[in-house]
Short mmCIF file of C-alpha atoms in Angstrom, two decimals:
data_model
loop_
_atom_site.label_atom_id
_atom_site.label_comp_id
_atom_site.label_asym_id
_atom_site.label_seq_id
_atom_site.Cartn_x
_atom_site.Cartn_y
_atom_site.Cartn_z
CA MET A 1214 104.29 54.23 -85.34
CA GLN A 1215 103.75 57.32 -87.52
CA ARG A 1216 102.06 60.25 -85.90
CA SER A 1217 98.94 61.42 -87.69
CA SER A 1218 99.02 64.81 -89.34
CA SER A 1219 95.43 65.50 -88.38
CA SER A 1220 94.76 68.62 -86.34
CA THR A 1221 91.38 67.48 -85.08
CA PRO A 1222 90.67 68.91 -81.62
CA LYS A 1223 90.51 66.65 -78.61
CA SER A 1224 87.21 64.77 -78.29
CA ASP A 1225 85.54 63.15 -75.32
CA LEU A 1226 84.83 60.00 -77.35
CA ASP A 1227 87.23 58.11 -79.59
CA ARG A 1228 87.85 54.50 -80.56
CA LEU A 1229 90.32 53.95 -77.74
CA THR A 1230 87.77 55.18 -75.19
CA ILE A 1231 85.14 52.83 -76.60
CA PHE A 1232 87.60 49.93 -76.45
CA THR A 1233 88.59 50.69 -72.85
CA PHE A 1234 84.97 50.80 -71.70
CA LEU A 1235 84.07 47.55 -73.52
CA TRP A 1236 87.21 45.81 -72.26
CA ALA A 1237 86.27 46.72 -68.70
CA VAL A 1238 82.80 45.24 -69.31
CA VAL A 1239 84.43 42.05 -70.64
CA ARG A 1240 86.56 41.75 -67.51
CA PHE A 1241 83.46 42.29 -65.35
CA PHE A 1242 81.73 39.30 -66.93
CA HIS A 1243 84.89 37.21 -66.49
CA GLN A 1244 84.94 38.14 -62.82
CA ILE A 1245 81.29 37.32 -62.23
CA SER A 1246 81.39 34.14 -64.33
CA PHE A 1247 84.35 32.83 -62.31
CA PRO A 1248 83.70 34.26 -58.82
CA GLU A 1249 86.27 32.17 -56.91
CA TRP A 1250 88.40 35.29 -56.43
CA TYR A 1251 85.62 36.73 -54.25
CA TYR A 1252 84.89 33.65 -52.14
CA GLU A 1253 88.57 32.83 -51.68
CA ARG A 1254 89.57 36.47 -51.13
CA GLU A 1255 92.21 36.47 -53.88
CA TRP A 1256 93.99 39.83 -53.94
CA GLU A 1257 94.59 39.82 -57.68
CA GLY A 1258 90.87 39.31 -58.37
CA VAL A 1259 89.94 42.18 -56.06
CA LEU A 1260 92.52 44.39 -57.78
CA VAL A 1261 91.14 43.59 -61.25
CA MET A 1262 87.62 44.40 -60.02
CA LEU A 1263 88.75 47.74 -58.60
CA VAL A 1264 90.57 48.74 -61.80
CA LEU A 1265 87.72 47.71 -64.12
CA VAL A 1266 85.25 49.80 -62.11
CA LEU A 1267 87.57 52.81 -62.47
CA CYS A 1268 87.77 52.13 -66.23
CA LEU A 1269 83.98 52.09 -66.47
CA VAL A 1270 83.86 55.45 -64.70
CA ARG A 1271 86.73 57.00 -66.63
CA PRO A 1272 87.32 55.10 -69.90
CA GLN A 1273 89.28 58.03 -71.40
CA SER A 1274 92.22 57.27 -69.12
CA LEU A 1275 95.12 55.52 -70.86
CA ILE A 1276 96.76 54.86 -67.49
CA LEU A 1277 93.69 52.95 -66.33
CA LEU A 1278 93.68 50.86 -69.53
CA ILE A 1279 97.32 49.96 -68.90
CA ALA A 1280 96.43 49.06 -65.31
CA LEU A 1281 93.49 46.91 -66.48
CA LEU A 1282 95.65 45.01 -68.96
CA THR A 1283 98.47 44.55 -66.44
CA THR A 1284 96.28 43.34 -63.57
CA SER A 1285 94.39 41.01 -65.93
CA LEU A 1286 97.66 39.48 -67.16
CA VAL A 1287 98.82 38.90 -63.59
CA ARG A 1288 95.44 37.49 -62.55
CA THR A 1289 95.37 35.03 -65.45
CA PHE A 1290 98.96 33.88 -64.92
CA ILE A 1291 98.22 33.10 -61.27
CA TRP A 1292 95.04 31.29 -62.38
CA MET A 1293 96.91 29.09 -64.88
CA PRO A 1294 96.68 26.23 -65.78
CA PHE A 1295 93.00 25.99 -64.81
CA ASN A 1296 91.86 28.95 -66.90
CA PRO A 1297 89.50 28.29 -69.85
CA ASN A 1298 90.49 28.40 -73.54
CA HIS A 1299 89.26 31.93 -74.20
CA ILE A 1300 91.07 33.35 -71.17
CA LEU A 1301 94.40 32.02 -72.47
CA PHE A 1302 93.65 33.52 -75.89
CA GLU A 1303 92.79 36.84 -74.27
CA TRP A 1304 96.00 36.65 -72.20
CA VAL A 1305 98.18 36.43 -75.32
CA VAL A 1306 96.34 39.24 -77.12
CA ASP A 1307 96.28 41.45 -74.01
CA ALA A 1308 100.05 41.08 -73.72
CA ALA A 1309 100.42 42.22 -77.34
CA ILE A 1310 98.09 45.19 -76.77
CA LEU A 1311 100.03 46.24 -73.67
CA ILE A 1312 103.34 46.08 -75.55
CA CYS A 1313 101.91 48.24 -78.35
CA ILE A 1314 100.67 50.84 -75.86
CA LEU A 1315 103.95 51.05 -73.94
CA PHE A 1316 105.98 51.21 -77.15
CA ALA A 1317 103.76 54.02 -78.48
CA ILE A 1318 104.09 56.03 -75.27
CA VAL A 1319 107.88 55.80 -75.38
CA GLN A 1320 107.99 56.63 -79.09
CA ASN A 1321 105.68 59.65 -78.71
CA ARG A 1322 106.90 61.22 -75.46
CA ASN A 1323 106.68 64.76 -76.86
CA ARG A 1324 103.35 64.43 -78.61
CA LYS A 1325 101.28 67.59 -79.18
CA ASN A 1326 98.10 66.21 -80.75
CA GLU A 1327 96.55 63.88 -78.18
CA LEU A 1328 93.62 62.73 -80.33
CA ALA A 1329 95.92 61.86 -83.26
CA PHE A 1330 98.13 59.92 -80.85
CA ARG A 1331 95.18 57.99 -79.44
CA ASN A 1332 93.91 57.12 -82.91
CA ASP A 1333 97.38 55.98 -84.00
CA LEU A 1334 97.68 53.98 -80.79
CA PHE A 1335 94.40 52.20 -81.44
CA ASP A 1336 95.46 51.45 -85.02
CA SER A 1337 98.71 49.92 -83.73
CA PHE A 1338 97.14 47.10 -81.72
CA ALA A 1339 93.74 46.63 -83.37
CA PRO A 1340 95.11 44.77 -86.46
CA ILE A 1341 96.89 42.26 -84.21
CA ALA A 1342 93.65 41.50 -82.35
CA ARG A 1343 91.65 41.31 -85.60
CA ILE A 1344 93.96 38.74 -87.18
CA SER A 1345 94.13 36.82 -83.88
CA ILE A 1346 90.33 36.52 -83.86
CA CYS A 1347 90.43 34.97 -87.34
CA ILE A 1348 93.02 32.45 -86.08
CA LEU A 1349 90.77 31.55 -83.14
CA TYR A 1350 87.80 30.94 -85.43
CA PHE A 1351 89.97 28.86 -87.76
CA PHE A 1352 90.88 26.45 -84.97
CA GLY A 1353 87.32 26.46 -83.64
CA VAL A 1354 86.26 24.98 -86.99
CA PHE A 1355 89.37 22.93 -87.78
CA HIS A 1356 89.29 20.95 -84.51
CA LYS A 1357 85.67 19.98 -85.19
CA LEU A 1358 86.58 18.20 -88.42
CA ASN A 1359 86.60 14.80 -86.74
CA THR A 1360 84.45 11.69 -86.89
CA ASP A 1361 82.95 12.03 -83.41
CA TYR A 1362 81.79 15.62 -83.93
CA LEU A 1363 79.90 14.44 -87.01
CA LYS A 1364 77.95 11.78 -85.04
CA ILE A 1365 74.59 13.26 -84.03
CA PRO A 1366 74.15 11.48 -80.66
CA ILE A 1367 77.49 12.67 -79.26
CA SER A 1368 78.38 15.71 -81.39
CA CYS A 1369 79.08 18.77 -79.24
CA GLY A 1370 76.86 20.78 -81.60
CA ALA A 1371 73.94 18.45 -80.84
CA VAL A 1372 74.76 18.06 -77.14
CA LEU A 1373 74.97 21.81 -76.55
CA LEU A 1374 71.63 22.34 -78.30
CA GLN A 1375 69.98 19.71 -76.08
CA GLU A 1376 71.47 21.24 -72.94
CA ILE A 1377 70.33 24.73 -73.95
CA ALA A 1378 66.82 23.32 -74.49
CA ASP A 1379 66.94 21.61 -71.08
CA ARG A 1380 67.80 24.92 -69.46
CA MET A 1381 65.17 27.01 -71.24
CA TYR A 1382 62.26 24.59 -71.43
CA PRO A 1383 63.02 20.89 -70.79
CA MET A 1384 62.32 18.91 -73.94
CA VAL A 1385 63.84 16.21 -76.11
CA VAL A 1386 65.37 17.74 -79.24
CA GLY A 1387 64.95 15.65 -82.38
CA ASP A 1388 67.71 14.51 -84.74
CA VAL A 1389 66.89 17.11 -87.42
CA PRO A 1390 67.45 20.16 -85.13
CA LYS A 1391 70.59 18.47 -83.80
CA LEU A 1392 71.84 17.94 -87.35
CA ILE A 1393 71.16 21.62 -88.11
CA ALA A 1394 73.00 22.67 -84.94
CA MET A 1395 75.97 20.43 -85.76
CA TRP A 1396 76.46 21.68 -89.32
CA GLY A 1397 75.17 25.17 -88.57
CA THR A 1398 77.90 25.70 -85.98
CA LEU A 1399 80.57 24.70 -88.50
CA ILE A 1400 79.12 26.94 -91.19
CA ILE A 1401 78.58 29.99 -88.95
CA GLU A 1402 82.02 29.74 -87.32
CA SER A 1403 83.52 29.52 -90.83
CA LEU A 1404 81.47 32.45 -92.15
CA ILE A 1405 82.12 34.94 -89.33
CA PRO A 1406 85.86 35.47 -89.98
CA VAL A 1407 85.35 35.47 -93.77
CA LEU A 1408 82.71 38.20 -93.44
CA LEU A 1409 84.86 40.17 -91.00
CA ILE A 1410 87.77 40.24 -93.45
CA GLY A 1411 85.73 41.71 -96.32
CA LYS A 1412 85.19 45.47 -96.16
CA LYS A 1413 81.69 45.29 -97.67
CA THR A 1414 80.60 42.28 -95.58
CA ARG A 1415 82.15 43.32 -92.26
CA LYS A 1416 78.98 44.77 -90.74
CA TRP A 1417 77.12 41.51 -91.46
CA GLY A 1418 79.94 39.46 -89.96
CA ILE A 1419 79.64 41.41 -86.72
CA LEU A 1420 75.85 40.99 -86.73
CA LEU A 1421 76.13 37.24 -87.33
CA GLY A 1422 78.73 36.96 -84.56
CA LEU A 1423 76.64 38.94 -82.07
CA VAL A 1424 73.55 36.80 -82.67
CA PHE A 1425 75.47 33.50 -82.68
CA HIS A 1426 77.37 34.15 -79.45
CA PHE A 1427 74.29 35.51 -77.71
CA MET A 1428 72.41 32.30 -78.52
CA LEU A 1429 75.42 30.21 -77.46
CA SER A 1430 75.55 31.99 -74.10
CA PHE A 1431 72.27 30.35 -73.05
CA HIS A 1432 74.16 27.11 -72.46
CA PRO A 1433 74.51 26.49 -68.70
CA HIS A 1434 78.28 25.87 -68.81
CA ARG A 1435 79.63 28.48 -66.43
CA GLY A 1436 82.21 30.05 -68.76
CA ILE A 1437 80.19 30.43 -71.94
CA TYR A 1438 78.68 33.85 -71.35
CA SER A 1439 82.16 34.97 -70.30
CA PHE A 1440 83.38 33.77 -73.72
CA SER A 1441 80.47 35.46 -75.50
CA SER A 1442 81.21 38.78 -73.77
CA LEU A 1443 84.85 38.47 -74.87
CA MET A 1444 83.84 37.99 -78.50
CA LEU A 1445 81.48 40.97 -78.27
CA GLY A 1446 84.42 43.05 -77.06
CA TYR A 1447 86.62 41.88 -79.94
CA PHE A 1448 83.89 42.64 -82.50
CA SER A 1449 84.14 46.31 -81.49
CA LEU A 1450 87.62 46.34 -83.07
CA PHE A 1451 85.97 45.72 -86.45
CA LEU A 1452 83.72 48.78 -86.19
CA PRO A 1453 84.35 51.63 -88.66
CA GLN A 1454 86.66 54.55 -88.08
CA ASN A 1455 83.67 56.86 -87.72
CA ALA A 1456 82.11 54.73 -84.93
CA PRO A 1457 82.55 57.44 -82.22
CA LEU A 1458 80.78 60.00 -84.38
CA LEU A 1459 77.91 57.60 -85.16
CA LEU A 1460 77.46 56.80 -81.48
CA LYS A 1461 77.56 60.43 -80.42
CA GLU A 1462 75.03 61.52 -83.07
CA SER A 1463 72.69 58.66 -82.14
CA TYR A 1464 72.96 59.49 -78.44
CA LEU A 1465 72.08 63.15 -79.06
CA SER A 1466 69.15 62.13 -81.27
CA PHE A 1467 67.85 59.68 -78.64
CA LYS A 1468 68.24 62.31 -75.93
CA ALA A 1469 66.20 64.83 -77.93
CA ARG A 1470 63.42 62.29 -78.62
CA TYR A 1471 63.38 61.17 -74.97
CA ARG A 1472 62.71 64.76 -73.85
CA LEU A 1473 59.69 64.94 -76.16
CA LEU A 1474 58.02 61.92 -74.50
CA PRO A 1475 55.16 62.45 -72.03
CA GLY A 1476 56.21 62.50 -68.39
CA TRP A 1477 54.73 59.11 -67.51
CA GLN A 1478 56.62 57.41 -70.34
CA ARG A 1479 59.90 58.92 -69.20
CA TRP A 1480 59.20 57.72 -65.67
CA LEU A 1481 58.44 54.24 -66.99
CA ILE A 1482 61.69 54.07 -68.92
CA GLY A 1483 63.76 55.71 -66.19
CA LEU A 1484 62.41 53.82 -63.18
CA GLY A 1485 60.02 51.06 -64.24
CA ILE A 1486 62.44 49.02 -66.35
CA PRO A 1487 65.34 49.20 -63.82
CA THR A 1488 62.96 48.35 -60.95
CA GLY A 1489 61.64 45.30 -62.79
CA PHE A 1490 65.18 44.22 -63.59
CA VAL A 1491 66.29 44.52 -59.96
CA ALA A 1492 63.19 42.58 -58.85
CA TYR A 1493 64.10 39.77 -61.26
CA LEU A 1494 67.64 39.69 -59.86
CA GLY A 1495 66.14 39.32 -56.39
CA TYR A 1496 64.01 36.43 -57.63
CA MET A 1497 67.10 34.73 -59.05
CA ARG A 1498 68.91 35.17 -55.74
CA MET A 1499 66.04 33.58 -53.77
CA HIS A 1500 66.04 30.49 -55.99
CA ALA A 1501 69.81 29.95 -56.15
CA THR A 1502 71.03 26.85 -54.32
CA ASN A 1503 74.44 28.24 -53.33
CA GLY A 1504 76.59 31.35 -53.50
CA TYR A 1505 78.40 30.40 -56.69
CA GLU A 1506 75.15 29.70 -58.52
CA ASN A 1507 73.69 32.94 -57.21
CA VAL A 1508 76.56 35.04 -58.57
CA MET A 1509 76.67 33.24 -61.92
CA GLN A 1510 72.89 33.46 -62.42
CA ILE A 1511 72.88 37.16 -61.67
CA GLY A 1512 75.83 37.52 -64.03
CA PHE A 1513 73.91 35.71 -66.76
CA VAL A 1514 70.92 38.04 -66.38
CA LEU A 1515 73.22 41.08 -66.52
CA TRP A 1516 74.93 39.61 -69.56
CA CYS A 1517 71.59 39.07 -71.35
CA ALA A 1518 70.61 42.69 -70.68
CA TRP A 1519 73.98 43.95 -71.91
CA ALA A 1520 73.94 41.73 -75.02
CA ILE A 1521 70.41 42.78 -75.98
CA VAL A 1522 71.21 46.49 -75.56
CA THR A 1523 74.41 46.06 -77.57
CA LEU A 1524 72.61 44.19 -80.34
CA LEU A 1525 69.88 46.84 -80.52
CA VAL A 1526 72.40 49.69 -80.61
CA TYR A 1527 74.37 47.93 -83.33
CA MET A 1528 71.29 47.28 -85.47
CA LEU A 1529 69.86 50.79 -85.03
CA VAL A 1530 73.10 52.78 -85.22
CA PHE A 1531 75.63 50.87 -87.31
CA ILE A 1532 73.67 48.72 -89.78
CA PRO A 1533 72.00 51.69 -91.57
CA ALA A 1534 75.12 53.90 -91.44
CA LYS A 1535 77.87 54.40 -93.99
CA TRP A 1536 81.11 52.84 -92.73
CA GLU A 1537 84.53 54.44 -93.10
CA PHE A 1538 87.74 52.43 -92.64
CA THR A 1539 91.40 53.27 -92.35
CA PRO A 1540 93.56 51.98 -95.25
CA SER A 1541 95.67 50.03 -92.74
CA PHE A 1542 92.82 48.00 -91.22
CA PHE A 1543 94.91 44.79 -91.12
CA LYS A 1544 98.36 46.39 -91.37
CA LEU A 1545 100.70 45.24 -88.60
CA PRO A 1546 102.61 47.89 -86.63
CA SER A 1547 105.83 45.90 -86.73
CA ARG A 1548 107.22 42.51 -87.70
CA TRP A 1549 107.39 41.47 -84.06
CA ALA A 1550 103.58 41.06 -84.13
CA ILE A 1551 104.09 37.88 -86.14
CA ILE A 1552 105.33 36.29 -82.90
CA VAL A 1553 101.79 36.63 -81.50
CA PHE A 1554 100.34 34.70 -84.44
CA LEU A 1555 103.04 32.01 -84.21
CA LEU A 1556 102.24 31.50 -80.52
CA LEU A 1557 98.52 31.21 -81.29
CA LEU A 1558 99.19 28.78 -84.16
CA LEU A 1559 101.51 26.67 -82.00
CA ASN A 1560 98.90 26.59 -79.24
CA GLY A 1561 96.14 25.58 -81.66
CA LEU A 1562 98.28 22.87 -83.28
CA SER A 1563 99.53 21.47 -79.97
CA PRO A 1564 97.11 18.46 -79.88
CA TYR A 1565 98.53 17.26 -83.22
CA LEU A 1566 102.12 17.81 -82.08
CA GLY A 1567 101.73 15.65 -78.99
CA PHE A 1568 101.62 18.56 -76.59
CA LYS A 1569 98.66 19.75 -74.53
CA THR A 1570 95.01 19.13 -75.38
CA GLN A 1571 93.47 21.52 -72.85
CA THR A 1572 93.32 25.28 -73.68
CA SER A 1573 94.32 24.51 -77.28
CA PHE A 1574 91.24 26.27 -78.75
CA SER A 1575 89.54 22.86 -79.14
CA MET A 1576 86.63 23.62 -76.81
CA PHE A 1577 83.50 21.51 -77.42
CA SER A 1578 84.99 19.85 -80.51
CA ASN A 1579 84.95 16.07 -79.71
CA LEU A 1580 88.62 16.03 -80.76
CA ARG A 1581 90.81 13.11 -79.71
CA THR A 1582 94.52 12.72 -80.43
CA GLU A 1583 95.69 10.73 -77.36
CA GLY A 1584 96.86 7.14 -76.98
CA GLY A 1585 98.10 6.74 -80.53
CA LYS A 1586 94.58 7.30 -81.88
CA THR A 1587 93.11 10.29 -83.68
CA ASN A 1588 89.58 10.96 -84.84
CA HIS A 1589 90.53 13.98 -86.94
CA LEU A 1590 89.73 13.71 -90.62
CA LEU A 1591 92.78 15.60 -91.89
CA MET A 1592 95.58 15.40 -89.31
CA PRO A 1593 97.36 12.03 -88.96
CA ASN A 1594 99.28 10.93 -85.90
CA ALA A 1595 102.48 11.07 -87.97
CA ILE A 1596 103.22 14.71 -87.06
CA ILE A 1597 103.20 14.02 -83.30
CA THR A 1598 106.61 15.04 -81.97
CA HIS A 1599 106.14 14.29 -78.26
CA GLN A 1600 104.93 11.21 -76.40
CA TRP A 1601 103.06 12.89 -73.53
CA GLN A 1602 99.70 11.98 -75.08
CA ASP A 1603 100.58 8.32 -75.66
CA ASN A 1604 101.38 7.50 -72.04
CA LEU A 1605 97.87 6.90 -70.63
CA VAL A 1606 96.87 5.58 -67.22
CA HIS A 1607 93.59 4.20 -65.94
CA ILE A 1608 92.87 4.97 -62.28
CA THR A 1609 91.17 2.03 -60.58
CA ARG A 1610 91.04 3.16 -56.95
CA THR A 1611 92.07 6.19 -54.92
CA ASP A 1612 91.21 8.27 -51.87
CA ALA A 1613 92.64 11.52 -53.26
CA PRO A 1614 89.82 14.06 -53.75
CA ASN A 1615 91.32 15.51 -56.93
CA LEU A 1616 91.68 12.03 -58.50
CA ARG A 1617 88.51 10.31 -57.33
CA ASP A 1618 86.35 11.52 -60.22
CA PHE A 1619 88.63 9.82 -62.75
CA ALA A 1620 88.19 6.36 -61.23
CA ASP A 1621 84.88 5.99 -63.08
CA GLY A 1622 85.96 3.26 -65.51
CA ARG A 1623 85.14 5.46 -68.52
CA ARG A 1624 88.06 7.87 -68.68
CA MET A 1625 91.83 7.75 -68.60
CA LEU A 1626 94.46 10.36 -67.82
CA THR A 1627 97.80 11.09 -69.38
CA TYR A 1628 100.67 10.16 -67.07
CA PHE A 1629 101.65 13.83 -67.19
CA GLU A 1630 98.26 14.84 -65.76
CA LEU A 1631 98.43 12.15 -63.08
CA HIS A 1632 101.86 13.57 -62.18
CA ARG A 1633 100.38 17.07 -61.88
CA LEU A 1634 97.44 16.01 -59.72
CA ALA A 1635 99.54 13.74 -57.49
CA SER A 1636 102.26 16.34 -56.95
CA VAL A 1637 99.88 19.05 -55.68
CA ASN A 1638 98.25 16.88 -52.98
CA GLN A 1639 99.22 18.17 -49.56
CA GLN A 1640 97.86 15.23 -47.54
CA ASP A 1641 98.56 11.52 -47.42
CA PHE A 1642 96.78 9.50 -50.09
CA PHE A 1643 97.01 6.46 -52.31
CA VAL A 1644 96.15 5.79 -55.93
CA GLU A 1645 96.05 2.49 -57.80
CA TYR A 1646 96.30 2.71 -61.58
CA GLN A 1647 96.87 0.69 -64.71
CA GLN A 1648 99.68 1.81 -67.01
CA GLY A 1649 99.81 -0.30 -70.15
CA ASN A 1650 99.80 -3.90 -68.93
CA GLN A 1651 101.17 -3.03 -65.51
CA SER A 1652 99.23 -2.43 -62.30
CA LYS A 1653 100.86 0.22 -60.12
CA LYS A 1654 100.20 1.86 -56.79
CA LEU A 1655 101.36 5.17 -55.36
CA ILE A 1656 101.25 5.66 -51.59
CA VAL A 1657 102.07 8.86 -49.76
CA LYS A 1658 102.21 8.29 -45.99
CA ASN A 1659 103.49 10.77 -43.43
CA GLY A 1660 104.66 12.88 -46.33
CA VAL A 1661 106.86 10.10 -47.77
CA SER A 1662 106.13 8.97 -51.34
CA SER A 1663 106.55 5.42 -52.64
CA ASP A 1664 107.25 6.98 -56.07
CA PRO A 1665 109.11 10.30 -55.64
CA GLU A 1666 109.18 10.91 -59.40
CA LEU A 1667 105.38 11.02 -59.53
CA THR A 1668 105.06 13.42 -56.59
CA THR A 1669 107.88 15.80 -57.53
CA PRO A 1670 106.36 19.15 -58.59
CA LEU A 1671 106.41 19.99 -62.27
CA SER A 1672 108.54 22.84 -63.57
CA LEU A 1673 106.78 26.20 -63.55
CA LEU A 1674 106.63 26.32 -67.36
CA ASN A 1675 105.13 22.84 -67.68
CA TYR A 1676 102.73 23.38 -64.80
CA LYS A 1677 101.37 26.66 -66.16
CA PHE A 1678 101.15 25.93 -69.89
CA ILE A 1679 100.79 22.15 -70.38
CA ARG A 1680 97.52 20.47 -69.44
CA PHE A 1681 95.55 17.51 -70.80
CA ARG A 1682 91.89 16.59 -70.89
CA PRO A 1683 90.62 13.28 -69.53
CA VAL A 1684 90.53 10.70 -72.32
CA PHE A 1685 87.49 8.54 -73.05
CA LYS A 1686 88.39 4.92 -73.73
CA ASP A 1687 86.61 4.61 -77.07
CA THR A 1688 84.23 7.26 -78.40
CA CYS A 1689 85.22 10.85 -77.62
CA TYR A 1690 82.14 12.34 -75.96
CA CYS A 1691 81.53 16.07 -75.73
CA GLN A 1692 83.63 17.88 -73.14
CA HIS A 1693 85.10 21.32 -72.79
#
């Protein structure tokens, strides 16, 4: 990484500081969207929460950013394989960012210009994250190019719209709005990365992304506002080089105007709005049915407030402003960064290669590639290189809690997933299942298995990184 020749004096606000603060906010919404770490007293979750609070208080600290990235990587690895799609994506990109930071520190041990170093550091990892975002959007669209996504009654675009309507104001959504939602999702998810790539259209790509993901976050699925907050954080990497200056000037202008307001208006803004917000949080707490719902509902309200403030700031500060960009906006710091893109591409292509279907960036896509069948319009089964997806089982009866939900007659499991779920059971259980034309039964009694192969734990690599969705027998209905 080349050190900048700029002699600009040290500033209290730069792009790396903005990124650190926003990344801490992203982690906060992950923590509150998935609060198991709190209820189960998981040390790694507590550690992440502690570090992110310190980052919010002191976002200028590079050491705290390193600590946030490190603790988040550890937390996600322990969480695997039950982490959502976007958390796996973030895990890969966070690892790349951490490598860039550590490499830059080693390479610039004797640095004299701290601000130039921080700007160069930001420019070393930001292009990797920007290109990675475009890859994520590509697969978000590509996986949806299947026959079941294009059927209005079961399309995830239509189903999510109906479920958002049910949450906001229960109503039956007609076929025309569902059709608009189905095709609109494809068009918007295709447009966002295209607009982000173009220098002249970048500001409109960010605006479209902010609005789209804010609207998407109203869906009741517990991880969606966590995903939306992540995308908001990534959009900050597409802001212009002069973003810190624009923010600082706007803050000083707002501060001056605020002081000119009458006293009662300042009191209303300073106390009335926060008091009303806290009262609404109390109302949400009173009407929550359990602790998990309470935390997630409060998190959703906090997310809405944060998203609205962010959208307003962006529209008032950045849309009217003149944007300045570095010449190396998408220039990679080194050839090793290509490894990141290859990993993301391999992960996104894994359903078509016969590998995993879960956490393959195919969230809410109606995609099916299992059992020798595919509903994708472009990808044939011919490129499948592994048979994990073809070996399906139908559970008919069981007393195992983690298998009982799949004995519903509608869904099947891959044999690999049955192996995973059977091998982690700590108590005696039985499961009867159909594999091809054969009826089979697994019994574990007094810790002794009738089929040791099925109850032998998976290797660490397979357990952490390979996971499959349940498979519907015929039509592929909407699922995450």
